[in-house]
mmCIF file of N, CA and C in Angstrom:
data_model
loop_
_atom_site.group_PDB
_atom_site.id
_atom_site.type_symbol
_atom_site.label_atom_id
_atom_site.label_comp_id
_atom_site.label_asym_id
_atom_site.label_seq_id
_atom_site.Cartn_x
_atom_site.Cartn_y
_atom_site.Cartn_z
ATOM 1 N N MET A 1 19.848 4.210 -13.148
ATOM 2 C CA MET A 1 18.447 4.026 -13.451
ATOM 3 C C MET A 1 17.980 2.628 -13.066
ATOM 4 N N TRP A 2 18.767 1.598 -13.395
ATOM 5 C CA TRP A 2 18.365 0.231 -13.066
ATOM 6 C C TRP A 2 18.296 0.017 -11.566
ATOM 7 N N LYS A 3 19.182 0.681 -10.839
ATOM 8 C CA LYS A 3 19.152 0.565 -9.384
ATOM 9 C C LYS A 3 17.825 1.089 -8.836
ATOM 10 N N ARG A 4 17.376 2.231 -9.349
ATOM 11 C CA ARG A 4 16.106 2.801 -8.905
ATOM 12 C C ARG A 4 14.937 1.888 -9.248
ATOM 13 N N ILE A 5 14.966 1.273 -10.426
ATOM 14 C CA ILE A 5 13.882 0.383 -10.833
ATOM 15 C C ILE A 5 13.842 -0.847 -9.928
ATOM 16 N N ILE A 6 14.994 -1.421 -9.646
ATOM 17 C CA ILE A 6 15.042 -2.617 -8.801
ATOM 18 C C ILE A 6 14.624 -2.292 -7.372
ATOM 19 N N VAL A 7 15.127 -1.185 -6.836
ATOM 20 C CA VAL A 7 14.749 -0.791 -5.476
ATOM 21 C C VAL A 7 13.257 -0.477 -5.410
ATOM 22 N N GLY A 8 12.716 0.217 -6.404
ATOM 23 C CA GLY A 8 11.295 0.527 -6.436
ATOM 24 C C GLY A 8 10.427 -0.720 -6.553
ATOM 25 N N ALA A 9 10.865 -1.670 -7.364
ATOM 26 C CA ALA A 9 10.117 -2.929 -7.499
ATOM 27 C C ALA A 9 10.131 -3.705 -6.188
ATOM 28 N N PHE A 10 11.267 -3.711 -5.503
ATOM 29 C CA PHE A 10 11.355 -4.402 -4.217
ATOM 30 C C PHE A 10 10.443 -3.743 -3.185
ATOM 31 N N GLY A 11 10.459 -2.421 -3.122
ATOM 32 C CA GLY A 11 9.598 -1.702 -2.178
ATOM 33 C C GLY A 11 8.127 -1.925 -2.475
ATOM 34 N N GLY A 12 7.754 -1.896 -3.759
ATOM 35 C CA GLY A 12 6.366 -2.140 -4.131
ATOM 36 C C GLY A 12 5.934 -3.564 -3.832
ATOM 37 N N ALA A 13 6.813 -4.529 -4.093
ATOM 38 C CA ALA A 13 6.494 -5.929 -3.797
ATOM 39 C C ALA A 13 6.340 -6.136 -2.298
ATOM 40 N N PHE A 14 7.204 -5.496 -1.522
ATOM 41 C CA PHE A 14 7.079 -5.607 -0.064
ATOM 42 C C PHE A 14 5.747 -5.039 0.411
ATOM 43 N N ALA A 15 5.334 -3.906 -0.147
ATOM 44 C CA ALA A 15 4.060 -3.307 0.242
ATOM 45 C C ALA A 15 2.894 -4.223 -0.117
ATOM 46 N N GLY A 16 2.896 -4.784 -1.328
ATOM 47 C CA GLY A 16 1.803 -5.651 -1.752
ATOM 48 C C GLY A 16 1.700 -6.917 -0.927
ATOM 49 N N VAL A 17 2.817 -7.589 -0.720
ATOM 50 C CA VAL A 17 2.813 -8.808 0.092
ATOM 51 C C VAL A 17 2.508 -8.466 1.546
ATOM 52 N N GLY A 18 3.049 -7.362 2.016
ATOM 53 C CA GLY A 18 2.803 -6.967 3.401
ATOM 54 C C GLY A 18 1.342 -6.717 3.698
ATOM 55 N N VAL A 19 0.651 -6.040 2.789
ATOM 56 C CA VAL A 19 -0.748 -5.694 3.029
ATOM 57 C C VAL A 19 -1.659 -6.909 2.946
ATOM 58 N N PHE A 20 -1.402 -7.814 2.003
ATOM 59 C CA PHE A 20 -2.345 -8.919 1.800
ATOM 60 C C PHE A 20 -1.927 -10.235 2.442
ATOM 61 N N VAL A 21 -0.714 -10.340 2.963
ATOM 62 C CA VAL A 21 -0.295 -11.576 3.620
ATOM 63 C C VAL A 21 0.121 -11.311 5.068
ATOM 64 N N ILE A 22 1.066 -10.411 5.274
ATOM 65 C CA ILE A 22 1.580 -10.166 6.619
ATOM 66 C C ILE A 22 0.531 -9.481 7.496
ATOM 67 N N TRP A 23 -0.108 -8.453 6.983
ATOM 68 C CA TRP A 23 -1.069 -7.681 7.771
ATOM 69 C C TRP A 23 -2.211 -8.545 8.293
ATOM 70 N N PRO A 24 -2.901 -9.347 7.459
ATOM 71 C CA PRO A 24 -3.978 -10.183 8.008
ATOM 72 C C PRO A 24 -3.478 -11.201 9.033
ATOM 73 N N SER A 25 -2.280 -11.733 8.842
ATOM 74 C CA SER A 25 -1.747 -12.702 9.801
ATOM 75 C C SER A 25 -1.474 -12.051 11.150
ATOM 76 N N VAL A 26 -0.861 -10.879 11.125
ATOM 77 C CA VAL A 26 -0.592 -10.162 12.370
ATOM 78 C C VAL A 26 -1.898 -9.735 13.022
ATOM 79 N N LEU A 27 -2.859 -9.321 12.224
ATOM 80 C CA LEU A 27 -4.165 -8.934 12.750
ATOM 81 C C LEU A 27 -4.842 -10.115 13.443
ATOM 82 N N TYR A 28 -4.728 -11.293 12.873
ATOM 83 C CA TYR A 28 -5.342 -12.478 13.458
ATOM 84 C C TYR A 28 -4.695 -12.837 14.797
ATOM 85 N N HIS A 29 -3.383 -12.774 14.864
ATOM 86 C CA HIS A 29 -2.681 -13.204 16.069
ATOM 87 C C HIS A 29 -2.671 -12.151 17.178
ATOM 88 N N LEU A 30 -2.708 -10.874 16.832
ATOM 89 C CA LEU A 30 -2.609 -9.819 17.840
ATOM 90 C C LEU A 30 -3.844 -8.924 17.905
ATOM 91 N N ASN A 31 -4.928 -9.329 17.242
ATOM 92 C CA ASN A 31 -6.191 -8.574 17.227
ATOM 93 C C ASN A 31 -5.976 -7.156 16.707
ATOM 94 N N TRP A 32 -6.732 -6.199 17.220
ATOM 95 C CA TRP A 32 -6.672 -4.844 16.671
ATOM 96 C C TRP A 32 -5.291 -4.230 16.877
ATOM 97 N N TRP A 33 -4.607 -4.600 17.951
ATOM 98 C CA TRP A 33 -3.269 -4.070 18.182
ATOM 99 C C TRP A 33 -2.327 -4.499 17.059
ATOM 100 N N GLY A 34 -2.498 -5.725 16.579
ATOM 101 C CA GLY A 34 -1.688 -6.212 15.471
ATOM 102 C C GLY A 34 -1.950 -5.432 14.193
ATOM 103 N N GLY A 35 -3.213 -5.014 13.977
ATOM 104 C CA GLY A 35 -3.530 -4.195 12.810
ATOM 105 C C GLY A 35 -2.821 -2.862 12.847
ATOM 106 N N PHE A 36 -2.815 -2.227 14.022
ATOM 107 C CA PHE A 36 -2.087 -0.967 14.154
ATOM 108 C C PHE A 36 -0.585 -1.172 13.981
ATOM 109 N N PHE A 37 -0.075 -2.264 14.550
ATOM 110 C CA PHE A 37 1.353 -2.558 14.418
ATOM 111 C C PHE A 37 1.732 -2.778 12.953
ATOM 112 N N ALA A 38 0.909 -3.562 12.238
ATOM 113 C CA ALA A 38 1.189 -3.824 10.823
ATOM 114 C C ALA A 38 1.113 -2.539 10.004
ATOM 115 N N ALA A 39 0.092 -1.726 10.272
ATOM 116 C CA ALA A 39 -0.041 -0.461 9.541
ATOM 117 C C ALA A 39 1.142 0.459 9.815
ATOM 118 N N GLY A 40 1.632 0.432 11.037
ATOM 119 C CA GLY A 40 2.729 1.310 11.404
ATOM 120 C C GLY A 40 4.098 0.814 10.994
ATOM 121 N N THR A 41 4.186 -0.426 10.503
ATOM 122 C CA THR A 41 5.487 -0.938 10.088
ATOM 123 C C THR A 41 5.561 -1.229 8.597
ATOM 124 N N ILE A 42 4.550 -1.846 8.024
ATOM 125 C CA ILE A 42 4.624 -2.263 6.617
ATOM 126 C C ILE A 42 4.721 -1.060 5.682
ATOM 127 N N ILE A 43 3.794 -0.134 5.802
ATOM 128 C CA ILE A 43 3.767 1.011 4.889
ATOM 129 C C ILE A 43 4.978 1.922 5.090
ATOM 130 N N PRO A 44 5.377 2.261 6.326
ATOM 131 C CA PRO A 44 6.581 3.087 6.465
ATOM 132 C C PRO A 44 7.848 2.415 5.932
ATOM 133 N N ILE A 45 7.966 1.092 6.099
ATOM 134 C CA ILE A 45 9.149 0.418 5.562
ATOM 135 C C ILE A 45 9.147 0.493 4.037
ATOM 136 N N ALA A 46 7.991 0.247 3.422
ATOM 137 C CA ALA A 46 7.902 0.342 1.960
ATOM 138 C C ALA A 46 8.171 1.777 1.500
ATOM 139 N N TRP A 47 7.648 2.769 2.229
ATOM 140 C CA TRP A 47 7.909 4.168 1.874
ATOM 141 C C TRP A 47 9.400 4.463 1.987
ATOM 142 N N PHE A 48 10.043 3.969 3.050
ATOM 143 C CA PHE A 48 11.476 4.184 3.241
ATOM 144 C C PHE A 48 12.266 3.604 2.077
ATOM 145 N N ILE A 49 11.902 2.378 1.675
ATOM 146 C CA ILE A 49 12.614 1.737 0.569
ATOM 147 C C ILE A 49 12.440 2.545 -0.713
ATOM 148 N N ASN A 50 11.207 2.972 -0.998
ATOM 149 C CA ASN A 50 10.942 3.670 -2.254
ATOM 150 C C ASN A 50 11.449 5.109 -2.268
ATOM 151 N N HIS A 51 11.249 5.833 -1.203
ATOM 152 C CA HIS A 51 11.535 7.268 -1.235
ATOM 153 C C HIS A 51 12.871 7.631 -0.604
ATOM 154 N N PHE A 52 13.133 7.147 0.587
ATOM 155 C CA PHE A 52 14.368 7.536 1.266
ATOM 156 C C PHE A 52 15.584 6.946 0.570
ATOM 157 N N CYS A 53 15.463 5.732 0.044
ATOM 158 C CA CYS A 53 16.586 5.098 -0.662
ATOM 159 C C CYS A 53 16.725 5.607 -2.094
ATOM 160 N N GLY A 54 15.826 6.480 -2.534
ATOM 161 C CA GLY A 54 15.993 7.158 -3.807
ATOM 162 C C GLY A 54 15.371 6.491 -5.021
ATOM 163 N N ALA A 55 14.530 5.483 -4.829
ATOM 164 C CA ALA A 55 13.901 4.846 -5.988
ATOM 165 C C ALA A 55 12.916 5.798 -6.661
ATOM 166 N N ILE A 56 12.180 6.545 -5.855
ATOM 167 C CA ILE A 56 11.210 7.504 -6.374
ATOM 168 C C ILE A 56 11.571 8.866 -5.802
ATOM 169 N N PRO A 57 11.912 9.833 -6.642
ATOM 170 C CA PRO A 57 12.325 11.138 -6.112
ATOM 171 C C PRO A 57 11.154 11.876 -5.457
ATOM 172 N N ASN A 58 11.463 12.565 -4.383
ATOM 173 C CA ASN A 58 10.461 13.351 -3.675
ATOM 174 C C ASN A 58 10.510 14.792 -4.168
ATOM 175 N N ASP A 59 9.407 15.260 -4.686
ATOM 176 C CA ASP A 59 9.306 16.647 -5.124
ATOM 177 C C ASP A 59 8.794 17.470 -3.950
ATOM 178 N N PRO A 60 9.550 18.445 -3.474
ATOM 179 C CA PRO A 60 9.099 19.218 -2.315
ATOM 180 C C PRO A 60 7.853 20.057 -2.603
ATOM 181 N N GLU A 61 7.522 20.274 -3.854
ATOM 182 C CA GLU A 61 6.362 21.087 -4.209
ATOM 183 C C GLU A 61 5.126 20.260 -4.546
ATOM 184 N N GLY A 62 5.180 18.964 -4.413
ATOM 185 C CA GLY A 62 4.027 18.150 -4.782
ATOM 186 C C GLY A 62 4.038 16.833 -4.051
ATOM 187 N N SER A 63 3.101 15.982 -4.425
ATOM 188 C CA SER A 63 3.025 14.668 -3.805
ATOM 189 C C SER A 63 2.738 13.632 -4.881
ATOM 190 N N TRP A 64 3.122 12.417 -4.606
ATOM 191 C CA TRP A 64 2.902 11.325 -5.539
ATOM 192 C C TRP A 64 2.410 10.132 -4.730
ATOM 193 N N VAL A 65 1.242 9.642 -5.055
ATOM 194 C CA VAL A 65 0.669 8.498 -4.357
ATOM 195 C C VAL A 65 1.103 7.258 -5.123
ATOM 196 N N ASP A 66 2.107 6.575 -4.608
ATOM 197 C CA ASP A 66 2.677 5.459 -5.344
ATOM 198 C C ASP A 66 2.480 4.118 -4.667
ATOM 199 N N MET A 67 2.165 4.062 -3.412
ATOM 200 C CA MET A 67 2.059 2.792 -2.716
ATOM 201 C C MET A 67 0.783 2.042 -3.104
ATOM 202 N N ALA A 68 -0.253 2.750 -3.500
ATOM 203 C CA ALA A 68 -1.505 2.086 -3.865
ATOM 204 C C ALA A 68 -1.364 1.278 -5.153
ATOM 205 N N PHE A 69 -0.503 1.687 -6.049
ATOM 206 C CA PHE A 69 -0.350 0.978 -7.324
ATOM 207 C C PHE A 69 0.169 -0.448 -7.135
ATOM 208 N N PRO A 70 1.298 -0.657 -6.434
ATOM 209 C CA PRO A 70 1.737 -2.044 -6.249
ATOM 210 C C PRO A 70 0.810 -2.856 -5.350
ATOM 211 N N ILE A 71 0.159 -2.213 -4.398
ATOM 212 C CA ILE A 71 -0.787 -2.936 -3.548
ATOM 213 C C ILE A 71 -1.988 -3.371 -4.373
ATOM 214 N N GLY A 72 -2.457 -2.511 -5.258
ATOM 215 C CA GLY A 72 -3.560 -2.884 -6.148
ATOM 216 C C GLY A 72 -3.185 -4.006 -7.099
ATOM 217 N N LEU A 73 -1.977 -3.941 -7.658
ATOM 218 C CA LEU A 73 -1.521 -5.030 -8.528
ATOM 219 C C LEU A 73 -1.410 -6.336 -7.761
ATOM 220 N N SER A 74 -0.996 -6.262 -6.515
ATOM 221 C CA SER A 74 -0.909 -7.459 -5.691
ATOM 222 C C SER A 74 -2.286 -8.076 -5.489
ATOM 223 N N ALA A 75 -3.304 -7.244 -5.329
ATOM 224 C CA ALA A 75 -4.667 -7.765 -5.170
ATOM 225 C C ALA A 75 -5.154 -8.428 -6.446
ATOM 226 N N VAL A 76 -4.897 -7.819 -7.584
ATOM 227 C CA VAL A 76 -5.375 -8.367 -8.855
ATOM 228 C C VAL A 76 -4.622 -9.647 -9.218
ATOM 229 N N PHE A 77 -3.303 -9.661 -9.044
ATOM 230 C CA PHE A 77 -2.520 -10.809 -9.480
ATOM 231 C C PHE A 77 -2.416 -11.911 -8.431
ATOM 232 N N GLY A 78 -2.367 -11.546 -7.156
ATOM 233 C CA GLY A 78 -2.165 -12.554 -6.115
ATOM 234 C C GLY A 78 -3.390 -12.908 -5.328
ATOM 235 N N GLY A 79 -4.329 -11.991 -5.214
ATOM 236 C CA GLY A 79 -5.535 -12.246 -4.439
ATOM 237 C C GLY A 79 -5.517 -11.518 -3.114
ATOM 238 N N ILE A 80 -6.535 -11.769 -2.318
ATOM 239 C CA ILE A 80 -6.719 -11.069 -1.051
ATOM 240 C C ILE A 80 -6.840 -12.100 0.060
ATOM 241 N N VAL A 81 -6.138 -11.868 1.162
ATOM 242 C CA VAL A 81 -6.255 -12.705 2.348
ATOM 243 C C VAL A 81 -7.137 -11.956 3.327
ATOM 244 N N GLN A 82 -8.102 -12.665 3.917
ATOM 245 C CA GLN A 82 -9.031 -12.043 4.854
ATOM 246 C C GLN A 82 -8.977 -12.801 6.175
ATOM 247 N N VAL A 83 -9.161 -12.087 7.274
ATOM 248 C CA VAL A 83 -9.145 -12.705 8.590
ATOM 249 C C VAL A 83 -10.559 -13.137 8.948
ATOM 250 N N THR A 84 -10.725 -14.410 9.311
ATOM 251 C CA THR A 84 -11.998 -14.941 9.797
ATOM 252 C C THR A 84 -11.783 -15.468 11.207
ATOM 253 N N LYS A 85 -12.834 -15.974 11.821
ATOM 254 C CA LYS A 85 -12.695 -16.513 13.177
ATOM 255 C C LYS A 85 -11.803 -17.753 13.204
ATOM 256 N N ASP A 86 -11.654 -18.426 12.071
ATOM 257 C CA ASP A 86 -10.800 -19.603 11.980
ATOM 258 C C ASP A 86 -9.367 -19.270 11.576
ATOM 259 N N GLY A 87 -9.087 -18.017 11.319
ATOM 260 C CA GLY A 87 -7.745 -17.602 10.916
ATOM 261 C C GLY A 87 -7.743 -16.947 9.557
ATOM 262 N N PRO A 88 -6.578 -16.561 9.072
ATOM 263 C CA PRO A 88 -6.488 -15.937 7.751
ATOM 264 C C PRO A 88 -6.800 -16.941 6.641
ATOM 265 N N VAL A 89 -7.650 -16.558 5.712
ATOM 266 C CA VAL A 89 -7.997 -17.391 4.559
ATOM 267 C C VAL A 89 -7.957 -16.521 3.307
ATOM 268 N N ARG A 90 -7.779 -17.162 2.161
ATOM 269 C CA ARG A 90 -7.772 -16.427 0.895
ATOM 270 C C ARG A 90 -9.215 -16.092 0.535
ATOM 271 N N ALA A 91 -9.528 -14.803 0.491
ATOM 272 C CA ALA A 91 -10.890 -14.353 0.207
ATOM 273 C C ALA A 91 -11.132 -14.175 -1.283
ATOM 274 N N ALA A 92 -10.106 -13.859 -2.025
ATOM 275 C CA ALA A 92 -10.229 -13.683 -3.473
ATOM 276 C C ALA A 92 -8.954 -14.173 -4.127
ATOM 277 N N HIS A 93 -9.100 -14.957 -5.170
ATOM 278 C CA HIS A 93 -7.946 -15.467 -5.902
ATOM 279 C C HIS A 93 -7.620 -14.528 -7.052
ATOM 280 N N GLY A 94 -6.355 -14.260 -7.223
ATOM 281 C CA GLY A 94 -5.917 -13.403 -8.307
ATOM 282 C C GLY A 94 -5.595 -14.198 -9.556
ATOM 283 N N ILE A 95 -5.096 -13.506 -10.541
ATOM 284 C CA ILE A 95 -4.776 -14.117 -11.823
ATOM 285 C C ILE A 95 -3.723 -15.210 -11.658
ATOM 286 N N PHE A 96 -2.690 -14.975 -10.832
ATOM 287 C CA PHE A 96 -1.621 -15.965 -10.675
ATOM 288 C C PHE A 96 -2.042 -17.175 -9.855
ATOM 289 N N THR A 97 -3.111 -17.078 -9.096
ATOM 290 C CA THR A 97 -3.578 -18.219 -8.296
ATOM 291 C C THR A 97 -4.768 -18.898 -8.942
ATOM 292 N N GLY A 98 -5.027 -18.602 -10.203
ATOM 293 C CA GLY A 98 -6.054 -19.306 -10.962
ATOM 294 C C GLY A 98 -7.472 -18.865 -10.713
ATOM 295 N N GLY A 99 -7.654 -17.734 -10.120
ATOM 296 C CA GLY A 99 -8.999 -17.285 -9.793
ATOM 297 C C GLY A 99 -9.454 -16.110 -10.630
ATOM 298 N N ASN A 100 -10.642 -15.679 -10.344
ATOM 299 C CA ASN A 100 -11.241 -14.533 -10.996
ATOM 300 C C ASN A 100 -10.819 -13.276 -10.233
ATOM 301 N N PRO A 101 -10.165 -12.333 -10.870
ATOM 302 C CA PRO A 101 -9.712 -11.141 -10.151
ATOM 303 C C PRO A 101 -10.816 -10.106 -9.910
ATOM 304 N N LEU A 102 -12.030 -10.365 -10.356
ATOM 305 C CA LEU A 102 -13.095 -9.374 -10.187
ATOM 306 C C LEU A 102 -13.383 -9.016 -8.725
ATOM 307 N N PRO A 103 -13.336 -9.975 -7.767
ATOM 308 C CA PRO A 103 -13.541 -9.548 -6.371
ATOM 309 C C PRO A 103 -12.490 -8.563 -5.876
ATOM 310 N N SER A 104 -11.329 -8.552 -6.515
ATOM 311 C CA SER A 104 -10.286 -7.609 -6.110
ATOM 312 C C SER A 104 -10.587 -6.195 -6.592
ATOM 313 N N MET A 105 -11.514 -6.048 -7.501
ATOM 314 C CA MET A 105 -11.815 -4.731 -8.056
ATOM 315 C C MET A 105 -12.391 -3.782 -7.009
ATOM 316 N N GLN A 106 -13.094 -4.319 -6.014
ATOM 317 C CA GLN A 106 -13.602 -3.430 -4.967
ATOM 318 C C GLN A 106 -12.439 -2.833 -4.170
ATOM 319 N N THR A 107 -11.377 -3.609 -3.977
ATOM 320 C CA THR A 107 -10.192 -3.077 -3.313
ATOM 321 C C THR A 107 -9.562 -1.975 -4.152
ATOM 322 N N LEU A 108 -9.483 -2.188 -5.462
ATOM 323 C CA LEU A 108 -8.928 -1.159 -6.343
ATOM 324 C C LEU A 108 -9.782 0.103 -6.322
ATOM 325 N N ALA A 109 -11.091 -0.056 -6.288
ATOM 326 C CA ALA A 109 -11.980 1.110 -6.253
ATOM 327 C C ALA A 109 -11.770 1.909 -4.967
ATOM 328 N N VAL A 110 -11.677 1.216 -3.844
ATOM 329 C CA VAL A 110 -11.452 1.905 -2.570
ATOM 330 C C VAL A 110 -10.079 2.574 -2.562
ATOM 331 N N GLN A 111 -9.068 1.918 -3.121
ATOM 332 C CA GLN A 111 -7.741 2.532 -3.208
ATOM 333 C C GLN A 111 -7.763 3.773 -4.091
ATOM 334 N N PHE A 112 -8.499 3.716 -5.179
ATOM 335 C CA PHE A 112 -8.597 4.872 -6.070
ATOM 336 C C PHE A 112 -9.223 6.053 -5.338
ATOM 337 N N VAL A 113 -10.306 5.800 -4.620
ATOM 338 C CA VAL A 113 -10.971 6.875 -3.869
ATOM 339 C C VAL A 113 -10.028 7.418 -2.791
ATOM 340 N N GLY A 114 -9.353 6.514 -2.071
ATOM 341 C CA GLY A 114 -8.415 6.953 -1.028
ATOM 342 C C GLY A 114 -7.260 7.751 -1.589
ATOM 343 N N ALA A 115 -6.738 7.331 -2.736
ATOM 344 C CA ALA A 115 -5.641 8.071 -3.361
ATOM 345 C C ALA A 115 -6.105 9.455 -3.795
ATOM 346 N N CYS A 116 -7.310 9.560 -4.329
ATOM 347 C CA CYS A 116 -7.846 10.870 -4.731
ATOM 348 C C CYS A 116 -8.033 11.779 -3.520
ATOM 349 N N ILE A 117 -8.575 11.232 -2.445
ATOM 350 C CA ILE A 117 -8.766 12.034 -1.231
ATOM 351 C C ILE A 117 -7.414 12.472 -0.670
ATOM 352 N N GLY A 118 -6.445 11.552 -0.631
ATOM 353 C CA GLY A 118 -5.105 11.900 -0.147
ATOM 354 C C GLY A 118 -4.440 12.957 -1.007
ATOM 355 N N GLY A 119 -4.584 12.835 -2.325
ATOM 356 C CA GLY A 119 -4.016 13.832 -3.219
ATOM 357 C C GLY A 119 -4.656 15.196 -3.050
ATOM 358 N N LEU A 120 -5.982 15.215 -2.901
ATOM 359 C CA LEU A 120 -6.675 16.490 -2.698
ATOM 360 C C LEU A 120 -6.285 17.138 -1.368
ATOM 361 N N LEU A 121 -6.207 16.324 -0.322
ATOM 362 C CA LEU A 121 -5.801 16.871 0.976
ATOM 363 C C LEU A 121 -4.383 17.420 0.922
ATOM 364 N N ALA A 122 -3.491 16.687 0.281
ATOM 365 C CA ALA A 122 -2.114 17.175 0.161
ATOM 366 C C ALA A 122 -2.071 18.479 -0.639
ATOM 367 N N TYR A 123 -2.840 18.542 -1.716
ATOM 368 C CA TYR A 123 -2.876 19.760 -2.528
ATOM 369 C C TYR A 123 -3.407 20.935 -1.718
ATOM 370 N N TRP A 124 -4.504 20.707 -0.996
ATOM 371 C CA TRP A 124 -5.088 21.793 -0.208
ATOM 372 C C TRP A 124 -4.137 22.240 0.907
ATOM 373 N N LEU A 125 -3.492 21.293 1.563
ATOM 374 C CA LEU A 125 -2.577 21.667 2.625
ATOM 375 C C LEU A 125 -1.363 22.409 2.097
ATOM 376 N N LEU A 126 -0.829 21.956 0.967
ATOM 377 C CA LEU A 126 0.310 22.649 0.368
ATOM 378 C C LEU A 126 -0.088 24.030 -0.154
ATOM 379 N N SER A 127 -1.286 24.129 -0.723
ATOM 380 C CA SER A 127 -1.764 25.435 -1.211
ATOM 381 C C SER A 127 -1.982 26.411 -0.067
ATOM 382 N N ALA A 128 -2.526 25.914 1.048
ATOM 383 C CA ALA A 128 -2.757 26.790 2.196
ATOM 384 C C ALA A 128 -1.430 27.288 2.769
ATOM 385 N N GLY A 129 -0.419 26.430 2.777
ATOM 386 C CA GLY A 129 0.904 26.834 3.287
ATOM 387 C C GLY A 129 1.562 27.875 2.419
ATOM 388 N N LYS A 130 1.347 27.832 1.101
ATOM 389 C CA LYS A 130 1.950 28.818 0.190
ATOM 390 C C LYS A 130 1.266 30.167 0.310
ATOM 391 N N LYS A 131 -0.059 30.164 0.564
ATOM 392 C CA LYS A 131 -0.784 31.427 0.663
ATOM 393 C C LYS A 131 -0.399 32.204 1.913
ATOM 394 N N GLU A 132 -0.103 31.444 3.015
ATOM 395 C CA GLU A 132 0.272 32.108 4.268
ATOM 396 C C GLU A 132 1.679 32.689 4.206
ATOM 397 N N ALA A 133 2.545 32.093 3.404
ATOM 398 C CA ALA A 133 3.939 32.536 3.360
ATOM 399 C C ALA A 133 4.117 33.819 2.568
#
């Protein structure tokens, strides 16, 4: 059990730091191509750590949206890095950086909507597959 908790915490921390620190930096240096590269590496690596390594069990009959939770916590506690013409800058300070976490709430709201849409799509796709079989 402790192994799963530690592996899951590591995967979640990697996702949170990756989205708010690594992704904007890569986006700044490699433009839109860097954004695609970051999206194609950060999230799959975090998913691999959490799911393939066994931290979070995969239920073949359902889905679990788990990556948004640590990314949202990273926004609230650490803040948000944004890319400007001068380079990556901290756009919102989190609780641990001495700032007001309220600007991070818009990120949480968008994540909540995205997680709901993803869950509904997964449910509809899984339901459609069961009806055809």
